[in-house]
CSV table of C-alpha atoms in Angstrom, one decimal:
chain,number,residue,atom,x,y,z
A,1,GLN,CA,-14.0,7.8,-2.3
A,2,LYS,CA,-13.0,4.1,-2.6
A,3,GLU,CA,-12.0,2.4,0.7
A,4,VAL,CA,-8.5,1.6,-0.7
A,5,GLU,CA,-6.6,3.9,-3.0
A,6,GLN,CA,-3.4,2.8,-4.6
A,7,ASP,CA,-0.9,4.9,-6.5
A,8,PRO,CA,-1.7,4.6,-10.2
A,9,GLY,CA,1.0,3.3,-12.6
A,10,PRO,CA,2.6,2.0,-14.5
A,11,LEU,CA,6.0,2.3,-12.8
A,12,SER,CA,9.3,1.6,-14.6
A,13,VAL,CA,12.6,1.5,-12.8
A,14,PRO,CA,16.2,0.3,-13.6
A,15,GLU,CA,17.5,-2.9,-12.1
A,16,GLY,CA,18.9,-2.3,-8.6
A,17,ALA,CA,16.6,0.6,-7.8
A,18,ILE,CA,14.6,0.9,-4.6
A,19,VAL,CA,10.9,0.8,-5.3
A,20,SER,CA,8.2,2.3,-3.1
A,21,LEU,CA,4.6,1.2,-3.5
A,22,ASN,CA,1.9,2.9,-1.5
A,23,CYS,CA,-1.8,2.6,-0.6
A,24,THR,CA,-4.1,4.7,1.5
A,25,TYR,CA,-7.3,3.6,3.1
A,26,SER,CA,-10.3,5.2,4.7
A,27,ASN,CA,-11.7,2.4,6.9
A,28,SER,CA,-10.1,2.6,10.3
A,29,ALA,CA,-11.5,-0.9,11.2
A,30,PHE,CA,-8.9,-2.6,8.9
A,31,GLN,CA,-6.6,-4.6,10.9
A,32,TYR,CA,-4.8,-6.9,8.5
A,33,PHE,CA,-2.7,-5.6,5.7
A,34,MET,CA,-1.3,-7.5,2.8
A,35,TRP,CA,0.6,-7.1,-0.4
A,36,TYR,CA,-0.1,-9.5,-3.3
A,37,ARG,CA,2.0,-9.9,-6.4
A,38,GLN,CA,0.4,-10.9,-9.7
A,39,TYR,CA,2.4,-12.0,-12.7
A,40,SER,CA,1.0,-11.8,-16.2
A,41,ARG,CA,-1.6,-14.6,-16.8
A,42,LYS,CA,-1.4,-15.7,-13.2
A,43,GLY,CA,-3.5,-15.2,-10.1
A,44,PRO,CA,-2.3,-13.0,-7.2
A,45,GLU,CA,0.0,-14.6,-4.7
A,46,LEU,CA,0.5,-13.4,-1.1
A,47,LEU,CA,3.8,-11.5,-0.8
A,48,MET,CA,3.7,-9.9,2.6
A,49,TYR,CA,1.3,-9.8,5.5
A,50,THR,CA,1.2,-7.5,8.5
A,51,TYR,CA,-1.1,-7.1,11.4
A,52,SER,CA,-1.7,-3.6,12.8
A,53,SER,CA,1.0,-0.9,12.6
A,54,GLY,CA,4.7,-1.4,12.2
A,55,ASN,CA,7.3,-2.8,9.8
A,56,LYS,CA,7.9,-6.3,8.5
A,57,GLU,CA,10.9,-7.4,6.5
A,58,ASP,CA,11.3,-10.4,4.3
A,59,GLY,CA,14.5,-10.5,2.2
A,60,ARG,CA,14.5,-7.6,-0.2
A,61,PHE,CA,10.9,-6.7,0.7
A,62,THR,CA,9.7,-4.5,3.6
A,63,ALA,CA,6.0,-3.8,4.4
A,64,GLN,CA,5.2,-0.8,6.5
A,65,VAL,CA,1.8,0.1,8.0
A,66,ASP,CA,1.0,3.4,9.6
A,67,LYS,CA,-2.6,3.1,11.0
A,68,SER,CA,-2.6,6.7,12.3
A,69,SER,CA,-2.1,8.0,8.8
A,70,LYS,CA,-4.1,5.1,7.2
A,71,TYR,CA,-1.1,4.5,4.9
A,72,ILE,CA,0.7,1.3,3.9
A,73,SER,CA,3.8,0.9,1.8
A,74,LEU,CA,5.9,-1.9,0.2
A,75,PHE,CA,9.6,-1.3,-0.3
A,76,ILE,CA,11.6,-3.4,-2.7
A,77,ARG,CA,15.4,-3.1,-2.4
A,78,ASP,CA,17.8,-4.0,-5.2
A,79,SER,CA,14.9,-4.6,-7.6
A,80,GLN,CA,15.3,-7.3,-10.1
A,81,PRO,CA,13.7,-7.9,-13.5
A,82,SER,CA,11.9,-10.9,-11.9
A,83,ASP,CA,10.1,-8.4,-9.7
A,84,SER,CA,8.2,-7.1,-12.8
A,85,ALA,CA,4.6,-7.7,-12.0
A,86,THR,CA,1.4,-6.1,-10.7
A,87,TYR,CA,1.4,-5.4,-7.0
A,88,LEU,CA,-1.9,-5.1,-5.2
A,89,CYS,CA,-2.4,-3.9,-1.7
A,90,ALA,CA,-5.2,-5.5,0.3
A,91,MET,CA,-6.6,-5.1,3.7
A,92,SER,CA,-9.4,-6.5,5.8
A,93,GLU,CA,-11.4,-6.4,8.9
A,94,GLU,CA,-13.1,-9.6,7.8
A,95,LEU,CA,-13.5,-9.3,4.0
A,96,LEU,CA,-10.5,-8.5,1.8
A,97,THR,CA,-10.6,-5.1,0.0
A,98,PHE,CA,-8.0,-4.7,-2.7
A,99,GLY,CA,-6.4,-1.7,-4.3
A,100,LYS,CA,-6.5,-1.5,-8.1
A,101,GLY,CA,-2.9,-2.6,-8.4
A,102,ILE,CA,0.2,-1.0,-9.9
A,103,THR,CA,2.2,-2.5,-12.7
A,104,LEU,CA,6.0,-2.5,-12.0
A,105,SER,CA,8.6,-3.0,-14.7
A,106,VAL,CA,12.2,-3.4,-13.7
A,107,ARG,CA,14.5,-2.7,-16.7
A,108,PRO,CA,17.7,-4.8,-16.9
B,1,LYS,CA,0.3,-30.2,-3.5
B,2,ALA,CA,-1.9,-29.1,-6.4
B,3,GLY,CA,-2.9,-25.5,-6.5
B,4,VAL,CA,-6.3,-23.9,-7.2
B,5,THR,CA,-7.6,-25.0,-10.6
B,6,GLN,CA,-9.9,-22.9,-12.6
B,7,THR,CA,-11.7,-24.0,-15.8
B,8,PRO,CA,-12.0,-22.9,-18.5
B,9,ARG,CA,-9.0,-20.5,-18.7
B,10,TYR,CA,-10.4,-18.5,-21.6
B,11,LEU,CA,-13.9,-18.2,-23.1
B,12,ILE,CA,-15.8,-15.9,-25.4
B,13,LYS,CA,-19.5,-15.4,-25.1
B,14,THR,CA,-22.1,-13.1,-26.6
B,15,ARG,CA,-24.5,-10.7,-24.8
B,16,GLY,CA,-27.5,-12.5,-23.4
B,17,GLN,CA,-25.8,-15.8,-23.0
B,18,GLN,CA,-24.9,-17.4,-19.7
B,19,VAL,CA,-21.6,-18.8,-18.5
B,20,THR,CA,-20.5,-21.3,-15.8
B,21,LEU,CA,-17.0,-21.2,-14.4
B,22,SER,CA,-15.5,-23.9,-12.2
B,23,CYS,CA,-13.0,-23.9,-9.4
B,24,SER,CA,-11.3,-26.8,-7.7
B,25,PRO,CA,-9.7,-25.6,-4.4
B,26,ILE,CA,-6.6,-26.9,-2.8
B,27,SER,CA,-7.2,-30.3,-1.2
B,28,GLY,CA,-8.5,-29.8,2.3
B,29,HIS,CA,-9.5,-26.2,1.8
B,30,ARG,CA,-13.2,-25.7,2.6
B,31,SER,CA,-13.5,-22.0,1.8
B,32,VAL,CA,-13.8,-20.7,-1.7
B,33,SER,CA,-14.0,-17.1,-2.7
B,34,TRP,CA,-14.7,-15.6,-6.1
B,35,TYR,CA,-13.4,-12.2,-7.4
B,36,GLN,CA,-13.9,-10.2,-10.5
B,37,GLN,CA,-10.8,-8.4,-11.8
B,38,THR,CA,-11.0,-5.5,-14.4
B,39,PRO,CA,-8.6,-2.8,-15.3
B,40,GLY,CA,-11.1,-0.1,-14.2
B,41,GLN,CA,-12.3,-1.5,-10.9
B,42,GLY,CA,-9.5,-3.8,-9.9
B,43,LEU,CA,-10.3,-6.9,-7.8
B,44,GLN,CA,-13.9,-7.0,-6.5
B,45,PHE,CA,-15.3,-9.6,-4.2
B,46,LEU,CA,-18.2,-11.6,-5.5
B,47,PHE,CA,-19.0,-14.2,-2.9
B,48,GLU,CA,-17.5,-16.7,-0.5
B,49,TYR,CA,-18.6,-20.3,0.3
B,50,PHE,CA,-17.7,-22.4,3.2
B,51,SER,CA,-18.9,-26.0,3.6
B,52,GLU,CA,-21.5,-25.5,0.8
B,53,THR,CA,-23.0,-22.4,2.4
B,54,GLN,CA,-22.6,-18.8,1.1
B,55,ARG,CA,-21.1,-16.9,3.9
B,56,ASN,CA,-20.5,-13.5,2.3
B,57,LYS,CA,-21.7,-11.8,-0.8
B,58,GLY,CA,-20.3,-8.7,-2.6
B,59,ASN,CA,-22.2,-5.9,-4.3
B,60,PHE,CA,-23.1,-7.6,-7.6
B,61,PRO,CA,-26.4,-8.1,-9.2
B,62,GLY,CA,-28.4,-11.3,-8.9
B,63,ARG,CA,-27.2,-12.4,-12.3
B,64,PHE,CA,-24.1,-13.5,-10.6
B,65,SER,CA,-24.6,-16.7,-8.5
B,66,GLY,CA,-22.5,-19.5,-7.2
B,67,ARG,CA,-22.6,-22.7,-5.4
B,68,GLN,CA,-20.2,-25.1,-3.6
B,69,PHE,CA,-20.4,-28.9,-3.7
B,70,SER,CA,-19.7,-31.3,-0.9
B,71,ASN,CA,-16.1,-31.9,-2.2
B,72,SER,CA,-15.5,-28.1,-1.9
B,73,ARG,CA,-15.4,-27.6,-5.6
B,74,SER,CA,-17.3,-24.4,-6.6
B,75,GLU,CA,-19.0,-23.0,-9.6
B,76,MET,CA,-20.1,-19.5,-10.4
B,77,ASN,CA,-22.7,-18.6,-13.0
B,78,VAL,CA,-23.4,-15.4,-14.8
B,79,SER,CA,-26.7,-15.2,-16.6
B,80,THR,CA,-27.8,-12.7,-19.3
B,81,LEU,CA,-24.2,-11.6,-20.0
B,82,GLU,CA,-23.5,-7.9,-20.6
B,83,LEU,CA,-20.5,-6.4,-22.2
B,84,GLY,CA,-19.3,-5.1,-18.8
B,85,ASP,CA,-19.0,-8.6,-17.5
B,86,SER,CA,-15.9,-9.1,-19.5
B,87,ALA,CA,-13.2,-9.7,-16.9
B,88,LEU,CA,-10.8,-12.1,-15.3
B,89,TYR,CA,-12.7,-14.2,-12.7
B,90,LEU,CA,-10.5,-15.4,-9.9
B,91,CYS,CA,-11.2,-18.1,-7.5
B,92,ALA,CA,-9.3,-18.4,-4.2
B,93,SER,CA,-9.3,-21.1,-1.6
B,94,SER,CA,-8.4,-21.1,2.1
B,95,SER,CA,-8.5,-23.5,4.9
B,96,LEU,CA,-10.6,-21.3,7.2
B,97,TYR,CA,-13.8,-19.4,6.9
B,98,GLY,CA,-13.6,-15.7,6.3
B,99,THR,CA,-11.2,-13.9,4.1
B,100,TYR,CA,-9.2,-12.3,6.8
B,101,HIS,CA,-5.8,-13.7,7.3
B,102,SER,CA,-3.8,-15.0,10.1
B,103,GLY,CA,-0.3,-16.4,9.5
B,104,ALA,CA,-1.9,-19.8,8.9
B,105,ASN,CA,-4.8,-18.7,6.8
B,106,VAL,CA,-3.7,-17.6,3.4
B,107,LEU,CA,-5.9,-17.1,0.3
B,108,THR,CA,-4.4,-19.0,-2.6
B,109,PHE,CA,-5.7,-17.9,-6.0
B,110,GLY,CA,-6.1,-19.8,-9.2
B,111,ALA,CA,-4.9,-18.4,-12.5
B,112,GLY,CA,-8.4,-17.2,-13.4
B,113,SER,CA,-10.9,-17.6,-16.1
B,114,ARG,CA,-10.8,-14.8,-18.7
B,115,LEU,CA,-14.3,-14.1,-20.0
B,116,THR,CA,-14.8,-11.9,-23.1
B,117,VAL,CA,-18.4,-10.9,-23.9
B,118,LEU,CA,-19.0,-9.7,-27.4
């Protein structure tokens, strides 16, 4: 079992939809939880960062961490075609461990 | 502020050859990390350098090596290339040692070097 499992894709939604992206993990020592977004032919960029359990909101994006269930989620409200990208969850105690990523396509 | 620059962006090699990839971090960043990204395995950590010293190393064979120079620029080398080494190699820089993140310590990735081994 890999330390970080991410829902496989790809995922295609219509513009305006609410998107839910999820990851589970096995290492209870993880304390820092991140979501990266990677556009085609680009490197990943940090989208959201949370420490420990709870929710964090940034505009249309909400990151949620449930340490008791070892489960993290990223919600995208009112999705836009510009949100089309690969989303990677990542978490760390010291070294970052990434999920494999899910490719999201938002149809106009 | 210039971002992380990786060269070359694309390259094609044959099995048995070696390759050297270069990374120039953001000015002032002293930590450089390297990752391999493939569709099957995702992003996998190769190694991290801070102030010219390798601080952490991932689970890759000895054919993968790296170094960091006094100006924080880094290179990674893969010798005796295998077909399975075909991947996007990403470099990331940060201002602090360690790849954990605080609000002030963010990993900034370059666009990557896409290596194809034939």
